[in-house]
JSON list of C-alpha atoms in Angstrom, two decimals:
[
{"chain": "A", "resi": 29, "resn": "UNK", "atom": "CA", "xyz": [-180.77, 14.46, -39.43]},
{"chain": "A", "resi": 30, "resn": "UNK", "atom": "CA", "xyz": [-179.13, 17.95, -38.58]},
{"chain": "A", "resi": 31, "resn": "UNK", "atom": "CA", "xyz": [-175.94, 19.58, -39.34]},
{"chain": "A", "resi": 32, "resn": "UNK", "atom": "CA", "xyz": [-174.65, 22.60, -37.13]},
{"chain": "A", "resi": 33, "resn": "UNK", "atom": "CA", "xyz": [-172.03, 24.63, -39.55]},
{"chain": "A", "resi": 34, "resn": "UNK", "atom": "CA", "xyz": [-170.47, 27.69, -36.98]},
{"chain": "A", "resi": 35, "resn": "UNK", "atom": "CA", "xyz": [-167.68, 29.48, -39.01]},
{"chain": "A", "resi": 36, "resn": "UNK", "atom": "CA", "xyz": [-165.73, 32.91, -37.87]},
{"chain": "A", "resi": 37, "resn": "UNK", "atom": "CA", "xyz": [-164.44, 35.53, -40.72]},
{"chain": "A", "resi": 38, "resn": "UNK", "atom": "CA", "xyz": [-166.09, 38.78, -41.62]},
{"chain": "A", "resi": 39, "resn": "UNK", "atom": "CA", "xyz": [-165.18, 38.63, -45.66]},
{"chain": "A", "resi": 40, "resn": "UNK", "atom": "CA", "xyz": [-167.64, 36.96, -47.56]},
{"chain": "A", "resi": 41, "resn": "UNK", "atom": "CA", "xyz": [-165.12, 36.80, -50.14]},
{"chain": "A", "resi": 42, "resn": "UNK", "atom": "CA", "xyz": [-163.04, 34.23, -48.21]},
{"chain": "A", "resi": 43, "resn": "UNK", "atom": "CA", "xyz": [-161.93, 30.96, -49.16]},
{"chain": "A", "resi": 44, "resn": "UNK", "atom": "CA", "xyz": [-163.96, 29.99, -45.79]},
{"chain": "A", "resi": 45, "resn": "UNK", "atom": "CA", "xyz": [-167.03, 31.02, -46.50]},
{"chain": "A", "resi": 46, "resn": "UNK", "atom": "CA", "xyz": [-166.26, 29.38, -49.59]},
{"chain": "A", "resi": 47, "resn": "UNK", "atom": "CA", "xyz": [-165.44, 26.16, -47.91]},
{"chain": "A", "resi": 48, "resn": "UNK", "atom": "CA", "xyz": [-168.56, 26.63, -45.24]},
{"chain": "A", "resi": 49, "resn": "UNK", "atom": "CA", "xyz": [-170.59, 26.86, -48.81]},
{"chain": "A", "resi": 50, "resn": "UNK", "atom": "CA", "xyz": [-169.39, 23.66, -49.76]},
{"chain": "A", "resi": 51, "resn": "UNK", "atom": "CA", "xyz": [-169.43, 22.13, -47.04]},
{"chain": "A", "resi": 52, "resn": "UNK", "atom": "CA", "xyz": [-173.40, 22.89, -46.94]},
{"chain": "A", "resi": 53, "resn": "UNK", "atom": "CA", "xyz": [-173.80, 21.75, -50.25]},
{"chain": "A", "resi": 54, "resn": "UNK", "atom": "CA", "xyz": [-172.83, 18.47, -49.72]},
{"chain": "A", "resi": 55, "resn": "UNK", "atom": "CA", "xyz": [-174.43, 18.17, -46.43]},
{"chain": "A", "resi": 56, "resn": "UNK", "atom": "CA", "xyz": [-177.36, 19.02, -48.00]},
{"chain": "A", "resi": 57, "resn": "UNK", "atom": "CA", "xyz": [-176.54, 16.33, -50.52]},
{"chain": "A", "resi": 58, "resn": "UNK", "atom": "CA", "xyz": [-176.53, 13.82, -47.88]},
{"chain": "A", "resi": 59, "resn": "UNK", "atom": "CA", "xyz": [-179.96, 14.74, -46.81]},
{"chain": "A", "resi": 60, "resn": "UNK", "atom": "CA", "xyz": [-178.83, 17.06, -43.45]},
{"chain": "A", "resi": 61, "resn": "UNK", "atom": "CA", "xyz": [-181.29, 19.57, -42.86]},
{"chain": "A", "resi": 62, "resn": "UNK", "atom": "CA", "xyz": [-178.19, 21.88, -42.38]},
{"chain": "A", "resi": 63, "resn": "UNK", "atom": "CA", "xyz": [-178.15, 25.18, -39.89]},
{"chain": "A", "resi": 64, "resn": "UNK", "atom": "CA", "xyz": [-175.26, 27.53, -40.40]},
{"chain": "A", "resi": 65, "resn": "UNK", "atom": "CA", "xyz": [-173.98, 30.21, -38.11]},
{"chain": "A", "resi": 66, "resn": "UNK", "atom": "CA", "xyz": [-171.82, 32.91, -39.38]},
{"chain": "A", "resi": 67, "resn": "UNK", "atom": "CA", "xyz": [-170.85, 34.49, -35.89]},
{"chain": "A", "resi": 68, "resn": "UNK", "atom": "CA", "xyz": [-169.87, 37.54, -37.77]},
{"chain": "A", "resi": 69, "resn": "UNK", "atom": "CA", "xyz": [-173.37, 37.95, -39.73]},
{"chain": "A", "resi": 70, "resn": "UNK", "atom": "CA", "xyz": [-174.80, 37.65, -36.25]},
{"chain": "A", "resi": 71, "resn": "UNK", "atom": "CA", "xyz": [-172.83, 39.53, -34.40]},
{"chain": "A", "resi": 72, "resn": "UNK", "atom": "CA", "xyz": [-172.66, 37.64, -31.44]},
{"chain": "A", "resi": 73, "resn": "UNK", "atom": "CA", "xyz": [-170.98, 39.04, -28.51]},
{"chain": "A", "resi": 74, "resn": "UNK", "atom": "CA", "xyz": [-168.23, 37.36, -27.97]},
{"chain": "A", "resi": 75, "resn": "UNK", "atom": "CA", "xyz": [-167.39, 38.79, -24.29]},
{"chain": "A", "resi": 76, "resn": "UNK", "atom": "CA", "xyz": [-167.90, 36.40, -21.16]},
{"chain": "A", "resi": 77, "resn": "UNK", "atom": "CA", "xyz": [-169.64, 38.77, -18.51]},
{"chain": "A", "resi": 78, "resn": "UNK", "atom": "CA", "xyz": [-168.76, 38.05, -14.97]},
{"chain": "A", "resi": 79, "resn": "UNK", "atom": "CA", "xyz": [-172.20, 36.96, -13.91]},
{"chain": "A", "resi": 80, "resn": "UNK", "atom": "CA", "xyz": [-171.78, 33.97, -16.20]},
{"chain": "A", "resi": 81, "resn": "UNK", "atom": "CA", "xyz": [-168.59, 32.99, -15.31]},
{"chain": "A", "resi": 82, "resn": "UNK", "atom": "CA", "xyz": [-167.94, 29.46, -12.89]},
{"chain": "A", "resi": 83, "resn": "UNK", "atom": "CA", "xyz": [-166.40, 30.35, -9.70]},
{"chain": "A", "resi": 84, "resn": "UNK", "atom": "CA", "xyz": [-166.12, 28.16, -6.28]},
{"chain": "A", "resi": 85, "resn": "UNK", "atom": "CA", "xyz": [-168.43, 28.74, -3.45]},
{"chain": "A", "resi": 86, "resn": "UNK", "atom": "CA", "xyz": [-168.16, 26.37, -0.51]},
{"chain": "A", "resi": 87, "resn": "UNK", "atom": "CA", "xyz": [-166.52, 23.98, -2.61]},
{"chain": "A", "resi": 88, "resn": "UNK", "atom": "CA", "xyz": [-168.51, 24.19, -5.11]},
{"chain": "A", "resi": 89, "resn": "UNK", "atom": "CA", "xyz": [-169.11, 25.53, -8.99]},
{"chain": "A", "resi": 90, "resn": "UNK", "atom": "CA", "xyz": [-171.56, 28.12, -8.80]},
{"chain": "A", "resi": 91, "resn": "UNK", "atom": "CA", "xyz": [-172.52, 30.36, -11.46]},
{"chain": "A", "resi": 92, "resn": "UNK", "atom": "CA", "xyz": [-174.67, 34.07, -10.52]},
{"chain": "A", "resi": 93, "resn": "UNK", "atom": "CA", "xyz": [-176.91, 33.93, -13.10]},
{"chain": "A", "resi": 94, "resn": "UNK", "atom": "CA", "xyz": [-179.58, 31.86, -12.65]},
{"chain": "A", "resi": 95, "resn": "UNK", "atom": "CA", "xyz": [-180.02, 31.22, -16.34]},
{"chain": "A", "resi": 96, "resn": "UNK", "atom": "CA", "xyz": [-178.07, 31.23, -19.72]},
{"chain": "A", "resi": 97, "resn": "UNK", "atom": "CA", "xyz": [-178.11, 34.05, -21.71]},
{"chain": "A", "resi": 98, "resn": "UNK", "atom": "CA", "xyz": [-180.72, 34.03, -24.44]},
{"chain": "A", "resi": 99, "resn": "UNK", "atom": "CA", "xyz": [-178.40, 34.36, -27.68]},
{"chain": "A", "resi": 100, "resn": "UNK", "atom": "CA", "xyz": [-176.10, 31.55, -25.71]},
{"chain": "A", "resi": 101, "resn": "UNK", "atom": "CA", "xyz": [-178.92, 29.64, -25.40]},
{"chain": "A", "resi": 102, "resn": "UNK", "atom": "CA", "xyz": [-180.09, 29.20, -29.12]},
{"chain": "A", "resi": 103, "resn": "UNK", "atom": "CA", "xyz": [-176.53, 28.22, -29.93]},
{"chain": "A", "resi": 104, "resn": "UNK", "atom": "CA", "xyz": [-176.99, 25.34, -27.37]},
{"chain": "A", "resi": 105, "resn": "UNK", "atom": "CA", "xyz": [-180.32, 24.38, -28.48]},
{"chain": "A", "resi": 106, "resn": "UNK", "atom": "CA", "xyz": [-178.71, 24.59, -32.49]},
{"chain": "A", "resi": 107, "resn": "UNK", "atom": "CA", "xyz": [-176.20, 22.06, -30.26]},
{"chain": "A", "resi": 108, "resn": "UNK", "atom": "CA", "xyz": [-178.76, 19.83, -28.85]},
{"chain": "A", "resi": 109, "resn": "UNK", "atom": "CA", "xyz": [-180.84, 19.45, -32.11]},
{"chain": "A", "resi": 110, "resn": "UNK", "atom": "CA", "xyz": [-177.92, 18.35, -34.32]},
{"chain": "A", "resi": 111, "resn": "UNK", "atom": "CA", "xyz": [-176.28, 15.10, -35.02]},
{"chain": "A", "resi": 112, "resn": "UNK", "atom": "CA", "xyz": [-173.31, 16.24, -36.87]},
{"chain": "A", "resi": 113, "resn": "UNK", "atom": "CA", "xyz": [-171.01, 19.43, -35.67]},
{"chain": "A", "resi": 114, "resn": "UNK", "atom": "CA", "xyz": [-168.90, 21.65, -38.05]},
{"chain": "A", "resi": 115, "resn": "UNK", "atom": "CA", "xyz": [-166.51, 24.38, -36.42]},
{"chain": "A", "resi": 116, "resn": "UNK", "atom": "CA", "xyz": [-164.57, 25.95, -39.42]},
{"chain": "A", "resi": 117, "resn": "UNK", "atom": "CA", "xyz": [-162.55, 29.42, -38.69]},
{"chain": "A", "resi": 118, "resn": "UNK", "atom": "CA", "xyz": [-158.96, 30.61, -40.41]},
{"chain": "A", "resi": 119, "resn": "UNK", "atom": "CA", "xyz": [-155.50, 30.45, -38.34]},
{"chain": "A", "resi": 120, "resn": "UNK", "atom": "CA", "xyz": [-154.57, 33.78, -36.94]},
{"chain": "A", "resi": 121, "resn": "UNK", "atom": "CA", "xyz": [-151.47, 34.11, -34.87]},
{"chain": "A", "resi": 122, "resn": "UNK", "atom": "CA", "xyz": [-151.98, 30.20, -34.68]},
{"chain": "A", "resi": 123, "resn": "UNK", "atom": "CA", "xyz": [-155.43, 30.53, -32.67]},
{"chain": "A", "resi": 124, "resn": "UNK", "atom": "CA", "xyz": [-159.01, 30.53, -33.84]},
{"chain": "A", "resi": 125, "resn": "UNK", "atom": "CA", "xyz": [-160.32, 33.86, -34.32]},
{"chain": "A", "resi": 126, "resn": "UNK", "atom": "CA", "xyz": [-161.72, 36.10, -31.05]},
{"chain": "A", "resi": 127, "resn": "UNK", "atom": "CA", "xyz": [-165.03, 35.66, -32.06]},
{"chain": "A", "resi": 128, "resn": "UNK", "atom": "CA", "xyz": [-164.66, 32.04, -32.41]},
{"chain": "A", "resi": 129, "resn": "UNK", "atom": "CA", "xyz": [-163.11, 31.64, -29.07]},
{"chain": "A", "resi": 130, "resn": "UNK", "atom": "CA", "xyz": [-165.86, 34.07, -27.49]},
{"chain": "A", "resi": 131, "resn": "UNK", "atom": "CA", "xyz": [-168.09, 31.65, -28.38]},
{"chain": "A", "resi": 132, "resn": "UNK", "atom": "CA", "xyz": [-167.11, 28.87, -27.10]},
{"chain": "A", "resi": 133, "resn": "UNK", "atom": "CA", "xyz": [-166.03, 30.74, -23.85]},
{"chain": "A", "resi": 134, "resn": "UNK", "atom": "CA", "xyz": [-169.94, 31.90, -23.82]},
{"chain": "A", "resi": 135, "resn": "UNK", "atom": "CA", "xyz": [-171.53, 28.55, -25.44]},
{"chain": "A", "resi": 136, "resn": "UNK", "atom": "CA", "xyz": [-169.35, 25.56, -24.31]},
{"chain": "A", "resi": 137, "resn": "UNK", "atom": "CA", "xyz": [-170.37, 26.24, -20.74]},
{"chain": "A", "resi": 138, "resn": "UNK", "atom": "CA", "xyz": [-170.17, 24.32, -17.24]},
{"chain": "A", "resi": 139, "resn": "UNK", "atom": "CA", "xyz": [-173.57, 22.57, -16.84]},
{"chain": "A", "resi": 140, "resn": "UNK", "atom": "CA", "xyz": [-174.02, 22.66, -21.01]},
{"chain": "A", "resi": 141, "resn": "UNK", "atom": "CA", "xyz": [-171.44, 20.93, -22.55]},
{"chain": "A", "resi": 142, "resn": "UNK", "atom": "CA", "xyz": [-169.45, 19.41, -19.35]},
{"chain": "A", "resi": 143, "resn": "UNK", "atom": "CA", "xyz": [-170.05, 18.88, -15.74]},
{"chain": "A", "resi": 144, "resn": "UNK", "atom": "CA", "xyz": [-167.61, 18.03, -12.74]},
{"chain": "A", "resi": 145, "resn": "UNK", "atom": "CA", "xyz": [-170.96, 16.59, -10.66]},
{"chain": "A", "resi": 146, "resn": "UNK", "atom": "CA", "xyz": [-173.13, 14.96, -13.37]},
{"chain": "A", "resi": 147, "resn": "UNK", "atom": "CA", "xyz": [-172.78, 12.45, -16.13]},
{"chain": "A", "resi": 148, "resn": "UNK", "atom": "CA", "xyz": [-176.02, 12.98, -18.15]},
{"chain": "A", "resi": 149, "resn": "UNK", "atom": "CA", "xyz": [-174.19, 15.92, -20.31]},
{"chain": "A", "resi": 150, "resn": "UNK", "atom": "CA", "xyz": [-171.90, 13.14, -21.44]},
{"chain": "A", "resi": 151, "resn": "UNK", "atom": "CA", "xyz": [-174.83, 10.77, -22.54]},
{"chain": "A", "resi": 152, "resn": "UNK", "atom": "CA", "xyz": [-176.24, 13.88, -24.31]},
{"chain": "A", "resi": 153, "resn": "UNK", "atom": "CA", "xyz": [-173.26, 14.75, -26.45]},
{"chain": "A", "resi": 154, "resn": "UNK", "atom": "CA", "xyz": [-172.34, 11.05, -27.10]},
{"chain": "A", "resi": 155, "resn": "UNK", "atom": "CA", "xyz": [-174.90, 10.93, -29.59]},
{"chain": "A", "resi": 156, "resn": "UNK", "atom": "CA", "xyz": [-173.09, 13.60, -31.68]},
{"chain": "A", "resi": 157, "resn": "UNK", "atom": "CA", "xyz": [-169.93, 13.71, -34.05]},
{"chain": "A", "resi": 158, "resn": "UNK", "atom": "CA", "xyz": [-167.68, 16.74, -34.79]},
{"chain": "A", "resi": 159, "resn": "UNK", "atom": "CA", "xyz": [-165.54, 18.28, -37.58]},
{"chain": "A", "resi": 160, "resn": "UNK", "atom": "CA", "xyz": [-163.01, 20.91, -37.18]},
{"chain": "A", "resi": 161, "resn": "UNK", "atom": "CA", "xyz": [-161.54, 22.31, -41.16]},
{"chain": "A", "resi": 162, "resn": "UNK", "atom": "CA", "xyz": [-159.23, 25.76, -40.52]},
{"chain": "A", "resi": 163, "resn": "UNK", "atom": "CA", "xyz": [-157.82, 27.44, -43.76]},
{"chain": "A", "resi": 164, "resn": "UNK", "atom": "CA", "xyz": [-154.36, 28.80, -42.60]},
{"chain": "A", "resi": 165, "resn": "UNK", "atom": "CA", "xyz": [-151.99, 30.98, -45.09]},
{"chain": "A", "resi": 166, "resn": "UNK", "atom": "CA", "xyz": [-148.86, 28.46, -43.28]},
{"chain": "A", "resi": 167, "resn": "UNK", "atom": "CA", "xyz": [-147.48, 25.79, -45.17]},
{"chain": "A", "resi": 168, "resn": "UNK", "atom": "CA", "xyz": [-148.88, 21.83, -44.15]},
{"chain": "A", "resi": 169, "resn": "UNK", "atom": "CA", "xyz": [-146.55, 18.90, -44.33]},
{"chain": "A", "resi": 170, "resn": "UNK", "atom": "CA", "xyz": [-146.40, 16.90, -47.46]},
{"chain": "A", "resi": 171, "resn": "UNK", "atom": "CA", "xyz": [-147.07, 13.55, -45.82]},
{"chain": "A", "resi": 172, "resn": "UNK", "atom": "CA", "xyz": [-150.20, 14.52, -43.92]},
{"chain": "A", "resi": 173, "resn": "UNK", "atom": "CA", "xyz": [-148.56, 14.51, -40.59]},
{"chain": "A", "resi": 174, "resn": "UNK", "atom": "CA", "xyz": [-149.31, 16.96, -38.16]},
{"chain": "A", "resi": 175, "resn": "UNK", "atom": "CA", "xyz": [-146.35, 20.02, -38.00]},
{"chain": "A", "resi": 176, "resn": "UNK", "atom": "CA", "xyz": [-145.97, 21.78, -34.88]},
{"chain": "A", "resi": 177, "resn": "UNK", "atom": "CA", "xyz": [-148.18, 24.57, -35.04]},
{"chain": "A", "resi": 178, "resn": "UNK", "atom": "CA", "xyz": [-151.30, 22.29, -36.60]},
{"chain": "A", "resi": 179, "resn": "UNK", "atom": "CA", "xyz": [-150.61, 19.65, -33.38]},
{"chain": "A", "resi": 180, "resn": "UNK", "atom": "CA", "xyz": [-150.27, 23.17, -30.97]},
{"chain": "A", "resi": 181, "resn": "UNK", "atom": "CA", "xyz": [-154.08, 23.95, -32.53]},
{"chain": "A", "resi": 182, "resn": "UNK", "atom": "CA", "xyz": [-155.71, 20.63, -32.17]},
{"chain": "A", "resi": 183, "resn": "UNK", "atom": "CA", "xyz": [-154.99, 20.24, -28.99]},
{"chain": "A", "resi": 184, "resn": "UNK", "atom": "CA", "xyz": [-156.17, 23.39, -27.42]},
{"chain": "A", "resi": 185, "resn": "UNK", "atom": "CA", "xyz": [-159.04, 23.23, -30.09]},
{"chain": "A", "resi": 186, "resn": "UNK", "atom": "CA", "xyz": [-160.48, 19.91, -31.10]},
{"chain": "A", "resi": 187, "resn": "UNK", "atom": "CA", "xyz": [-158.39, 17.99, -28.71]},
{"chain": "A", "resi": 188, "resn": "UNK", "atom": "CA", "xyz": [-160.15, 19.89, -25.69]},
{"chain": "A", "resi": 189, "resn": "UNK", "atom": "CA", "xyz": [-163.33, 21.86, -26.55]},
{"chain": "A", "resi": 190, "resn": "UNK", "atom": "CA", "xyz": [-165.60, 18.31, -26.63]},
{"chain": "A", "resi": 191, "resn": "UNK", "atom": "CA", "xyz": [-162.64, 16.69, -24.26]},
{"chain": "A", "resi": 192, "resn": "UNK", "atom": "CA", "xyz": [-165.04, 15.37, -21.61]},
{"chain": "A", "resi": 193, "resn": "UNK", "atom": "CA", "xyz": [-168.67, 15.63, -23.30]},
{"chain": "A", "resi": 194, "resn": "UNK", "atom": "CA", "xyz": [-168.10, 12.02, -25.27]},
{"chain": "A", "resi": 195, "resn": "UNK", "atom": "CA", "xyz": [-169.00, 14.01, -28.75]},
{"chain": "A", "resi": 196, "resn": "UNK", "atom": "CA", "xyz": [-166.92, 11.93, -31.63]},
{"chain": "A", "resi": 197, "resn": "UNK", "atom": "CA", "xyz": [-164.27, 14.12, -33.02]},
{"chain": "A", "resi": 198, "resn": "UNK", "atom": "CA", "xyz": [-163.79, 12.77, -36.65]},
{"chain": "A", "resi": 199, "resn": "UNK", "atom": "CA", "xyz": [-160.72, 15.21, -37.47]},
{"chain": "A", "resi": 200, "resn": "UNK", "atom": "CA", "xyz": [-159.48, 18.89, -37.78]},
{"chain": "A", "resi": 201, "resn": "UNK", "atom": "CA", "xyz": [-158.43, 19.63, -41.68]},
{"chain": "A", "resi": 202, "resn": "UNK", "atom": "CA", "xyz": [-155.73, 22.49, -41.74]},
{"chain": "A", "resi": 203, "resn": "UNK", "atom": "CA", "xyz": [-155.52, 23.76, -45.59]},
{"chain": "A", "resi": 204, "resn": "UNK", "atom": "CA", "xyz": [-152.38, 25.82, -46.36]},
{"chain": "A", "resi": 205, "resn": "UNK", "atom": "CA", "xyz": [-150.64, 28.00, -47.92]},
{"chain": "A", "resi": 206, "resn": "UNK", "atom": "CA", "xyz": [-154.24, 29.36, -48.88]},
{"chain": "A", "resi": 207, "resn": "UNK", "atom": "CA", "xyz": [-153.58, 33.52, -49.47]},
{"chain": "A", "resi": 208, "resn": "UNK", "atom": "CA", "xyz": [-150.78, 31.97, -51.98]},
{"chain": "A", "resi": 209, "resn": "UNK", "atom": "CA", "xyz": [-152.77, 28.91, -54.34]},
{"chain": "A", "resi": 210, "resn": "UNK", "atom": "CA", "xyz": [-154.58, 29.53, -57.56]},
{"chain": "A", "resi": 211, "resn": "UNK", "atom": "CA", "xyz": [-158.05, 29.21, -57.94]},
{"chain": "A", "resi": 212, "resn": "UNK", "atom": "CA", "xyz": [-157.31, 25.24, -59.09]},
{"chain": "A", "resi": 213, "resn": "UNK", "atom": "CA", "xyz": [-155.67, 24.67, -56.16]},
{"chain": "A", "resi": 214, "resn": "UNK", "atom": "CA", "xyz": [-158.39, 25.94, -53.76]},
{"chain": "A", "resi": 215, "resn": "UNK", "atom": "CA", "xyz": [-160.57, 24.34, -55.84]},
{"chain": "A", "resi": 216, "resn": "UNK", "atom": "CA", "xyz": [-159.19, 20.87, -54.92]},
{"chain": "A", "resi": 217, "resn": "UNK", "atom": "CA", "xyz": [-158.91, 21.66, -51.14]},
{"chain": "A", "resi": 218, "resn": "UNK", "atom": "CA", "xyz": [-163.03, 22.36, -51.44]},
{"chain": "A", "resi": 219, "resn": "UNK", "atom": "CA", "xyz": [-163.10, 19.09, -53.46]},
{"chain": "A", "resi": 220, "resn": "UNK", "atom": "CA", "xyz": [-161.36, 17.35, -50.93]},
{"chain": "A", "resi": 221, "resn": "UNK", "atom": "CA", "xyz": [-163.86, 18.68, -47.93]},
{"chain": "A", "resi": 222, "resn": "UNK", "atom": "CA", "xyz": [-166.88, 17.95, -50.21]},
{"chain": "A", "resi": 223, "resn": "UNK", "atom": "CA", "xyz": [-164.99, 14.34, -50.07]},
{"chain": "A", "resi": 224, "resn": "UNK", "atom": "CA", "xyz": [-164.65, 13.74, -46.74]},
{"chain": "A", "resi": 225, "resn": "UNK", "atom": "CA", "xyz": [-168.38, 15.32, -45.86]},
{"chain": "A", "resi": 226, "resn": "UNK", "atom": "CA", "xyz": [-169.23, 12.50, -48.34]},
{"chain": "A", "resi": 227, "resn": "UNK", "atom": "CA", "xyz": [-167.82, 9.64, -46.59]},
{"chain": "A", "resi": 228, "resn": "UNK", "atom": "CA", "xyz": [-169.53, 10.36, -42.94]},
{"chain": "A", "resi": 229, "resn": "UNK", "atom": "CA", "xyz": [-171.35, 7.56, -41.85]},
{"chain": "A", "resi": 230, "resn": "UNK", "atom": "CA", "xyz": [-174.17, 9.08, -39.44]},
{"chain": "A", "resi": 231, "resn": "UNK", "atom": "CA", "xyz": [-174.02, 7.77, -35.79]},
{"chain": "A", "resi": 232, "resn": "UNK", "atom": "CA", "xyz": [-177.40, 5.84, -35.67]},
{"chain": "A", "resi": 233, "resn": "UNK", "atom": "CA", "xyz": [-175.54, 3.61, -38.67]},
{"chain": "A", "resi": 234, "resn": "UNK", "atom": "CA", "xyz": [-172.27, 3.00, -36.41]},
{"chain": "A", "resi": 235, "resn": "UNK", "atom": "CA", "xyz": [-174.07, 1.84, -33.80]}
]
């Protein structure tokens, strides 16, 4: 079994990359053979050039490159050879960061991870299940309920990005108030991922 980790922040010293540490730690625990992607350690582009974009030609999606690019297209094979998905990136101005949502502008592409004309993408990402954790410095409701801003960010995030691929979306952890805990506190939200990383039941045992 494989584990994709893609995370987005350029300090090392961040309570992401300590959660995206953690996160691989128990993965690895679990037996993943685990494949990480810091976007910022590989500074990949982020920009969507025109030849790559969709557009509408006679009614239909066309694209003028013939083929992906080749750094997009080692982030879809990383895609296609993992069971289990993990998209972890902070909460600025209540968005993922631009070089997260580069990414999936460049990665999640027409003819890769959706189609208007085809169904086999769906039977290909079917077989795969998803995570979403984002540290945010805003406060999270007591009872576990979504607030406003958390339910704004899942549904333009987790809510859409696998929306019509058929990939299992097990849930999108917001931590808060994370510039403003102690070191025990932040310890307990990594406890709490290594928990839930835990408790993932692989697809081939669900079926």
């Amino acid at each position: 079994m494989q584990a994709l980790i893609v995370f987005a922040h350029p300090r090392k010293e961040s309570f992401t990359h300590a959660l995206v540490a953690e996160i691989d730690h128990a993965l690895q625990q679990k037996g993943y053979k685990v494949v990480i992607g810091d976007l910022y350690q590989l500074n990949f582009d982020p920009i969507l050039k025109a030849e790559d974009t969709i557009h509408i030609e006679n009614g239909e999606f066309v694209r003028s490159a013939d083929s992906f690019p080749a750094d997009v297209q080692v982030e879809m094979d990383y895609i296609t050879a993992s069971d289990l998905l993990f998209y972890v990136f902070p909460s600025w101005w209540n968005r993922m960061p631009a070089m997260m949502k580069g990414y999936v502008d460049r990665v999640f592409q027409h003819g890769f991870a959706y189609s208007f004309t085809s169904d086999e993408l769906k039977r290909l990402f079917s077989q795969r299940q998803a995570i979403f954790f984002t540290p945010t410095g805003q406060p999270q409701a007591l009872d576990g309920e979504d607030t406003p801003i958390t339910s704004a960010m899942k549904a333009v995030t987790s809510g859409w990005m696998f929306n019509s691929s058929g990939t299992k979306v097990l849930d999108h952890i917001f931590y808060g108030q994370v510039p403003y805990q102690s070191s025990d506190d932040l310890a307990k939200y990594l406890a709490d991922a290594r928990k839930r990383i835990l408790a993932i039941e692989p697809m081939h045992e669900i079926l």
